[in-house]
Short mmCIF file of C-alpha atoms in Angstrom, two decimals:
data_model
loop_
_atom_site.label_atom_id
_atom_site.label_comp_id
_atom_site.label_asym_id
_atom_site.label_seq_id
_atom_site.Cartn_x
_atom_site.Cartn_y
_atom_site.Cartn_z
CA UNK A 1187 -8.80 1.33 9.13
CA UNK A 1188 -9.90 -1.83 7.31
CA UNK A 1189 -13.53 -2.49 6.32
CA UNK A 1190 -15.99 -5.38 6.53
CA UNK A 1191 -15.39 -8.17 4.04
CA UNK A 1192 -11.72 -7.42 3.40
CA UNK A 1193 -9.06 -10.12 3.21
CA UNK A 1194 -5.96 -9.46 5.30
CA UNK A 1195 -2.51 -10.80 6.17
CA UNK A 1196 -0.97 -10.16 9.60
CA UNK A 1197 2.79 -10.20 10.15
CA UNK A 1198 4.74 -9.81 13.40
CA UNK A 1199 5.53 -11.36 16.79
CA UNK A 1200 3.02 -14.00 17.83
CA UNK A 1201 1.55 -12.13 20.83
CA UNK A 1202 0.96 -8.92 18.82
CA UNK A 1203 -0.50 -10.83 15.86
CA UNK A 1204 -3.01 -12.43 18.26
CA UNK A 1205 -4.06 -9.00 19.56
CA UNK A 1206 -4.46 -7.63 16.01
CA UNK A 1207 -6.47 -10.67 14.89
CA UNK A 1208 -8.79 -10.60 17.89
CA UNK A 1209 -9.38 -6.87 17.57
CA UNK A 1210 -10.13 -7.00 13.84
CA UNK A 1211 -12.35 -10.07 14.04
CA UNK A 1212 -14.24 -8.46 16.93
CA UNK A 1213 -14.94 -5.17 15.16
CA UNK A 1214 -14.87 -6.12 11.46
CA UNK A 1215 -15.92 -9.11 9.36
CA UNK A 1216 -12.48 -9.69 7.87
CA UNK A 1217 -10.99 -12.81 6.34
CA UNK A 1218 -7.53 -13.58 7.74
CA UNK A 1219 -5.62 -15.23 4.90
CA UNK A 1220 -2.30 -15.75 6.70
CA UNK A 1221 -0.66 -15.06 10.06
CA UNK A 1222 3.11 -14.89 9.74
CA UNK A 1223 4.81 -14.95 13.14
CA UNK A 1224 8.23 -16.19 12.00
CA UNK A 1225 10.22 -16.52 8.78
CA UNK A 1226 9.27 -12.94 7.93
CA UNK A 1227 11.26 -13.10 4.70
CA UNK A 1228 8.44 -15.21 3.21
CA UNK A 1229 5.84 -12.49 3.79
CA UNK A 1230 6.43 -10.70 0.49
CA UNK A 1231 5.91 -13.88 -1.51
CA UNK A 1232 2.74 -14.58 0.49
CA UNK A 1233 1.39 -11.12 -0.33
CA UNK A 1234 2.17 -11.57 -4.03
CA UNK A 1235 0.45 -14.97 -3.99
CA UNK A 1236 -2.77 -13.93 -2.20
CA UNK A 1237 -3.28 -10.30 -3.29
CA UNK A 1238 -4.99 -9.32 0.00
CA UNK A 1239 -6.95 -6.10 0.59
CA UNK A 1240 -4.69 -5.11 3.49
CA UNK A 1241 -1.50 -6.13 5.29
CA UNK A 1242 -0.90 -5.43 8.98
CA UNK A 1243 2.79 -5.38 9.88
CA UNK A 1244 4.00 -5.30 13.49
CA UNK A 1245 7.71 -5.28 12.60
CA UNK A 1246 9.95 -2.21 13.14
CA UNK A 1247 9.64 0.29 10.29
CA UNK A 1248 13.31 -0.11 9.34
CA UNK A 1249 13.15 -3.91 9.29
CA UNK A 1250 14.28 -5.08 5.81
CA UNK A 1251 11.38 -7.55 5.56
CA UNK A 1252 8.91 -4.74 6.40
CA UNK A 1253 10.29 -2.64 3.56
CA UNK A 1254 10.10 -5.63 1.23
CA UNK A 1255 6.47 -6.21 2.28
CA UNK A 1256 5.62 -2.59 1.56
CA UNK A 1257 6.91 -2.92 -2.00
CA UNK A 1258 4.91 -6.14 -2.41
CA UNK A 1259 1.81 -4.24 -1.28
CA UNK A 1260 2.60 -1.55 -3.83
CA UNK A 1261 2.70 -4.15 -6.60
CA UNK A 1262 -0.54 -5.81 -5.47
CA UNK A 1263 -2.38 -2.53 -4.71
CA UNK A 1264 -3.25 -3.42 -1.14
CA UNK A 1265 -3.17 -1.12 1.87
CA UNK A 1266 -0.14 -1.39 4.15
CA UNK A 1267 -0.56 -0.73 7.88
CA UNK A 1268 2.20 -0.47 10.49
CA UNK A 1269 1.19 -1.62 13.96
CA UNK A 1270 2.99 -0.03 16.91
CA UNK A 1271 2.73 -1.32 20.51
CA UNK A 1272 3.78 1.68 22.63
CA UNK A 1273 3.51 -0.13 25.97
CA UNK A 1274 4.77 -3.67 26.55
CA UNK A 1275 2.30 -4.13 29.41
CA UNK A 1276 -0.79 -3.04 27.48
CA UNK A 1277 -2.86 -4.47 24.66
CA UNK A 1278 -3.24 -0.99 23.14
CA UNK A 1279 -1.98 -0.74 19.56
CA UNK A 1280 -1.43 2.25 17.28
CA UNK A 1281 -2.17 1.82 13.57
CA UNK A 1282 -0.14 3.85 11.07
CA UNK A 1283 -0.85 3.92 7.36
CA UNK A 1284 2.09 4.42 5.03
CA UNK A 1285 -0.14 5.89 2.33
CA UNK A 1286 -3.35 7.82 2.96
CA UNK A 1287 -6.05 6.82 0.49
CA UNK A 1288 -9.16 9.00 0.93
CA UNK A 1289 -10.71 7.43 -2.18
CA UNK A 1290 -10.92 4.05 -0.43
CA UNK A 1291 -13.81 5.41 1.62
CA UNK A 1292 -17.18 4.24 0.34
CA UNK A 1293 -18.74 7.71 0.32
CA UNK A 1294 -15.73 9.13 -1.56
CA UNK A 1295 -15.84 6.43 -4.25
CA UNK A 1296 -19.59 6.93 -4.65
CA UNK A 1297 -19.27 10.73 -4.88
CA UNK A 1298 -16.42 10.65 -7.40
CA UNK A 1299 -18.07 8.00 -9.60
CA UNK A 1300 -21.42 9.83 -9.51
CA UNK A 1301 -19.70 13.05 -10.58
CA UNK A 1302 -17.92 11.21 -13.41
CA UNK A 1303 -21.14 9.60 -14.71
CA UNK A 1304 -23.22 12.80 -14.56
CA UNK A 1305 -20.62 15.10 -16.15
CA UNK A 1306 -19.43 12.66 -18.83
CA UNK A 1307 -23.00 11.59 -19.63
CA UNK A 1308 -24.19 15.18 -20.09
CA UNK A 1309 -21.17 16.03 -22.21
CA UNK A 1310 -21.57 12.97 -24.44
CA UNK A 1311 -25.24 13.65 -25.24
CA UNK A 1312 -24.96 17.43 -25.69
CA UNK A 1313 -21.63 18.87 -26.88
CA UNK A 1314 -19.70 15.79 -27.98
CA UNK A 1315 -21.80 14.86 -31.08
CA UNK A 1316 -21.06 18.27 -32.65
CA UNK A 1317 -17.36 18.05 -31.72
CA UNK A 1318 -17.17 14.56 -33.19
CA UNK A 1319 -18.68 15.56 -36.55
CA UNK A 1320 -16.31 18.54 -36.98
CA UNK A 1321 -13.24 16.60 -35.86
CA UNK A 1322 -14.13 13.57 -37.99
CA UNK A 1323 -14.34 15.71 -41.14
CA UNK A 1324 -11.03 17.47 -40.40
CA UNK A 1325 -9.21 14.27 -39.44
CA UNK A 1326 -10.37 12.44 -42.55
CA UNK A 1327 -9.33 15.45 -44.66
CA UNK A 1328 -5.84 15.40 -43.16
CA UNK A 1329 -4.99 11.89 -44.38
CA UNK A 1330 -6.03 8.24 -44.41
CA UNK A 1331 -6.78 6.45 -41.19
CA UNK A 1332 -9.48 6.14 -38.51
CA UNK A 1333 -11.05 9.05 -36.62
CA UNK A 1334 -10.26 7.49 -33.25
CA UNK A 1335 -6.84 6.46 -32.06
CA UNK A 1336 -7.26 3.55 -29.63
CA UNK A 1337 -4.38 2.41 -27.47
CA UNK A 1338 -3.97 0.06 -24.51
CA UNK A 1339 -2.98 1.90 -21.34
CA UNK A 1340 -2.58 0.65 -17.75
CA UNK A 1341 -5.47 1.75 -15.56
CA UNK A 1342 -6.90 1.06 -12.11
CA UNK A 1343 -4.81 -1.58 -10.30
CA UNK A 1344 -2.68 -1.91 -13.44
CA UNK A 1345 -5.49 -3.43 -15.53
CA UNK A 1346 -5.10 -2.51 -19.21
CA UNK A 1347 -7.93 -0.70 -20.96
CA UNK A 1348 -8.46 0.74 -24.43
CA UNK A 1349 -7.96 4.50 -24.20
CA UNK A 1350 -9.69 6.68 -26.83
CA UNK A 1351 -8.34 9.82 -28.48
CA UNK A 1352 -9.03 11.69 -31.69
CA UNK A 1353 -6.24 10.67 -34.07
CA UNK A 1354 -3.74 13.53 -34.23
CA UNK A 1355 -0.95 11.73 -36.10
CA UNK A 1356 -0.48 10.06 -39.41
CA UNK A 1357 -0.84 6.28 -39.03
CA UNK A 1358 2.57 4.96 -37.89
CA UNK A 1359 4.13 1.93 -36.19
CA UNK A 1360 5.74 3.84 -33.27
CA UNK A 1361 2.55 5.10 -31.61
CA UNK A 1362 2.52 2.44 -28.89
CA UNK A 1363 6.12 2.95 -27.79
CA UNK A 1364 7.22 6.47 -28.70
CA UNK A 1365 5.77 9.57 -27.05
CA UNK A 1366 5.09 12.72 -29.06
CA UNK A 1367 7.99 15.18 -29.23
CA UNK A 1368 8.16 18.88 -30.07
CA UNK A 1369 7.96 19.30 -33.86
CA UNK A 1370 7.04 15.61 -34.26
CA UNK A 1371 6.68 14.92 -37.98
CA UNK A 1372 3.97 12.34 -37.31
CA UNK A 1373 1.54 15.01 -36.06
CA UNK A 1374 -0.84 16.40 -38.70
CA UNK A 1375 -1.65 20.13 -38.93
CA UNK A 1376 -5.13 19.65 -37.52
CA UNK A 1377 -3.65 17.18 -35.04
CA UNK A 1378 -1.29 19.89 -33.78
CA UNK A 1379 -4.27 22.18 -33.17
CA UNK A 1380 -6.15 19.44 -31.32
CA UNK A 1381 -3.17 18.63 -29.10
CA UNK A 1382 -2.56 22.28 -28.19
CA UNK A 1383 -6.21 22.74 -27.24
CA UNK A 1384 -6.58 19.24 -25.72
CA UNK A 1385 -9.49 18.50 -28.07
CA UNK A 1386 -7.85 15.17 -28.93
CA UNK A 1387 -8.50 14.01 -25.34
CA UNK A 1388 -12.29 14.56 -25.46
CA UNK A 1389 -13.15 10.97 -26.52
CA UNK A 1390 -11.83 9.91 -23.12
CA UNK A 1391 -15.18 11.04 -21.71
CA UNK A 1392 -16.37 7.75 -23.23
CA UNK A 1393 -13.76 5.96 -21.09
CA UNK A 1394 -14.99 7.91 -18.06
CA UNK A 1395 -18.62 6.94 -18.67
CA UNK A 1396 -17.62 3.29 -19.16
CA UNK A 1397 -15.72 3.36 -15.85
CA UNK A 1398 -12.19 2.88 -17.21
CA UNK A 1399 -11.16 6.41 -16.26
CA UNK A 1400 -12.14 9.34 -14.08
CA UNK A 1401 -12.32 12.98 -15.13
CA UNK A 1402 -9.58 13.80 -12.61
CA UNK A 1403 -6.68 11.45 -11.86
CA UNK A 1404 -3.16 10.50 -12.89
CA UNK A 1405 -2.76 10.54 -16.68
CA UNK A 1406 -2.52 7.00 -18.14
CA UNK A 1407 1.04 6.37 -19.31
CA UNK A 1408 2.38 4.19 -22.11
CA UNK A 1409 2.48 0.47 -21.36
CA UNK A 1410 6.26 0.25 -21.66
CA UNK A 1411 6.76 2.88 -18.94
CA UNK A 1412 6.00 0.35 -16.20
CA UNK A 1413 8.81 -1.97 -17.24
CA UNK A 1414 11.32 0.83 -17.76
CA UNK A 1415 10.60 3.32 -14.97
CA UNK A 1416 9.22 1.16 -12.13
CA UNK A 1417 12.66 -0.24 -11.15
CA UNK A 1418 14.07 3.30 -11.14
CA UNK A 1419 11.31 5.20 -9.31
CA UNK A 1420 10.10 4.32 -5.78
CA UNK A 1421 6.32 4.02 -5.41
CA UNK A 1422 5.81 4.08 -9.19
CA UNK A 1423 2.79 1.77 -9.02
CA UNK A 1424 1.01 3.85 -6.39
CA UNK A 1425 -0.46 5.94 -9.24
CA UNK A 1426 -2.59 2.88 -10.08
CA UNK A 1427 -4.39 3.02 -6.72
CA UNK A 1428 -6.97 5.24 -8.43
CA UNK A 1429 -8.45 5.41 -11.92
CA UNK A 1430 -6.45 7.40 -14.47
CA UNK A 1431 -7.87 10.79 -15.43
CA UNK A 1432 -8.41 13.03 -18.43
CA UNK A 1433 -6.56 15.71 -16.47
CA UNK A 1434 -4.76 15.64 -13.15
CA UNK A 1435 -2.75 17.43 -10.49
CA UNK A 1436 0.53 16.72 -12.27
CA UNK A 1437 -0.71 18.22 -15.56
CA UNK A 1438 -1.96 21.49 -14.04
CA UNK A 1439 1.37 21.85 -12.23
CA UNK A 1440 3.46 21.81 -15.39
CA UNK A 1441 4.06 18.06 -15.76
CA UNK A 1442 2.69 17.73 -19.26
CA UNK A 1443 4.04 16.86 -22.67
CA UNK A 1444 7.27 15.07 -23.44
CA UNK A 1445 9.21 13.36 -20.65
CA UNK A 1446 12.99 13.58 -21.03
CA UNK A 1447 14.01 10.99 -18.46
CA UNK A 1448 13.61 9.52 -14.98
CA UNK A 1449 13.59 12.89 -13.22
CA UNK A 1450 10.63 14.14 -15.28
CA UNK A 1451 8.63 10.95 -14.72
CA UNK A 1452 9.51 10.96 -11.01
CA UNK A 1453 8.16 14.50 -10.73
CA UNK A 1454 4.88 13.36 -12.27
CA UNK A 1455 4.69 10.35 -9.96
CA UNK A 1456 5.23 12.56 -6.89
CA UNK A 1457 2.41 14.85 -8.02
CA UNK A 1458 0.14 11.85 -8.66
CA UNK A 1459 0.86 10.43 -5.21
CA UNK A 1460 0.21 13.81 -3.59
CA UNK A 1461 -3.20 13.87 -5.32
CA UNK A 1462 -4.03 10.32 -4.18
CA UNK A 1463 -3.12 11.10 -0.56
CA UNK A 1464 -4.84 14.51 -0.44
CA UNK A 1465 -7.96 13.95 -2.54
CA UNK A 1466 -11.09 15.89 -1.70
CA UNK A 1467 -14.07 16.84 -3.91
CA UNK A 1468 -12.85 20.44 -3.71
CA UNK A 1469 -9.42 19.45 -5.02
CA UNK A 1470 -11.07 17.89 -8.09
CA UNK A 1471 -13.03 21.10 -8.69
CA UNK A 1472 -9.85 23.16 -8.29
CA UNK A 1473 -8.07 20.98 -10.86
CA UNK A 1474 -10.98 21.41 -13.30
CA UNK A 1475 -10.72 25.22 -13.07
CA UNK A 1476 -6.93 25.10 -13.36
CA UNK A 1477 -7.27 22.90 -16.45
CA UNK A 1478 -9.77 25.29 -18.04
CA UNK A 1479 -7.44 28.21 -17.37
CA UNK A 1480 -4.52 26.26 -18.85
CA UNK A 1481 -6.49 25.51 -22.03
CA UNK A 1482 -7.62 29.15 -22.42
CA UNK A 1483 -4.20 30.65 -21.70
CA UNK A 1484 -2.33 28.01 -23.68
CA UNK A 1485 0.41 25.64 -22.57
CA UNK A 1486 3.79 25.55 -24.30
CA UNK A 1487 4.22 21.94 -23.22
CA UNK A 1488 1.12 20.86 -25.18
CA UNK A 1489 2.26 19.68 -28.61
#
């Protein structure tokens, strides 16, 4: 359910909206931005204008305006609740959430962020300095250019951040728009080794410590993916409900490397959404072990 201090929009028949408002105001310190009891077609625009924390919808689940509202919530990263009134002669309401989000709980956010800070901090002050020196020498020996490759990627709630990697390619003008392919001529010899062993991703522990990323989460995609794939894939933006990760559920389940089209990206999105809806601390630990096994055993999709 919603939490104290959240801003909300309520949509539905007038009598049900009044029940929802009274119940929420009684039990939570929420800010009601709008109550829409007619002209439901305007609800989506209202959501896009206000960017609320949550939307409570008392329309039938197959109502076209309800579906439109859900997509508006997806774009504005707010939680969408369906309200069902099972008995016309009762004030009892049932709340249904279209997307479970365990990481919206305060204790879960605190636990995950604490884990990220402790692990990334320890890594950065112990192992990383040695890795950096070795990689810097090898990268500089492989050709001109910087040690780090920095690239804007969409992160939490779609906010762009500068993602760090060890440079594995020769400097080129296609890095921001063209993903790496098998046998890519842009990849240096040492770069190929780093990509196969995932060493090139280690600077992202800096992103984790800064708070741009998490150790576990959906991998941050190229900026142009949002414009191209979002209209073709339902729930595409749901992956931005959490911070992107160095590794994730999609990657340990074979969704790594080059994407060949909508079907491949859709498969990744489905895995990302499954992770978001089923997160537990134990799932993160499982993914860490699966990632370690994948690195040790090798992955033919890493190139």
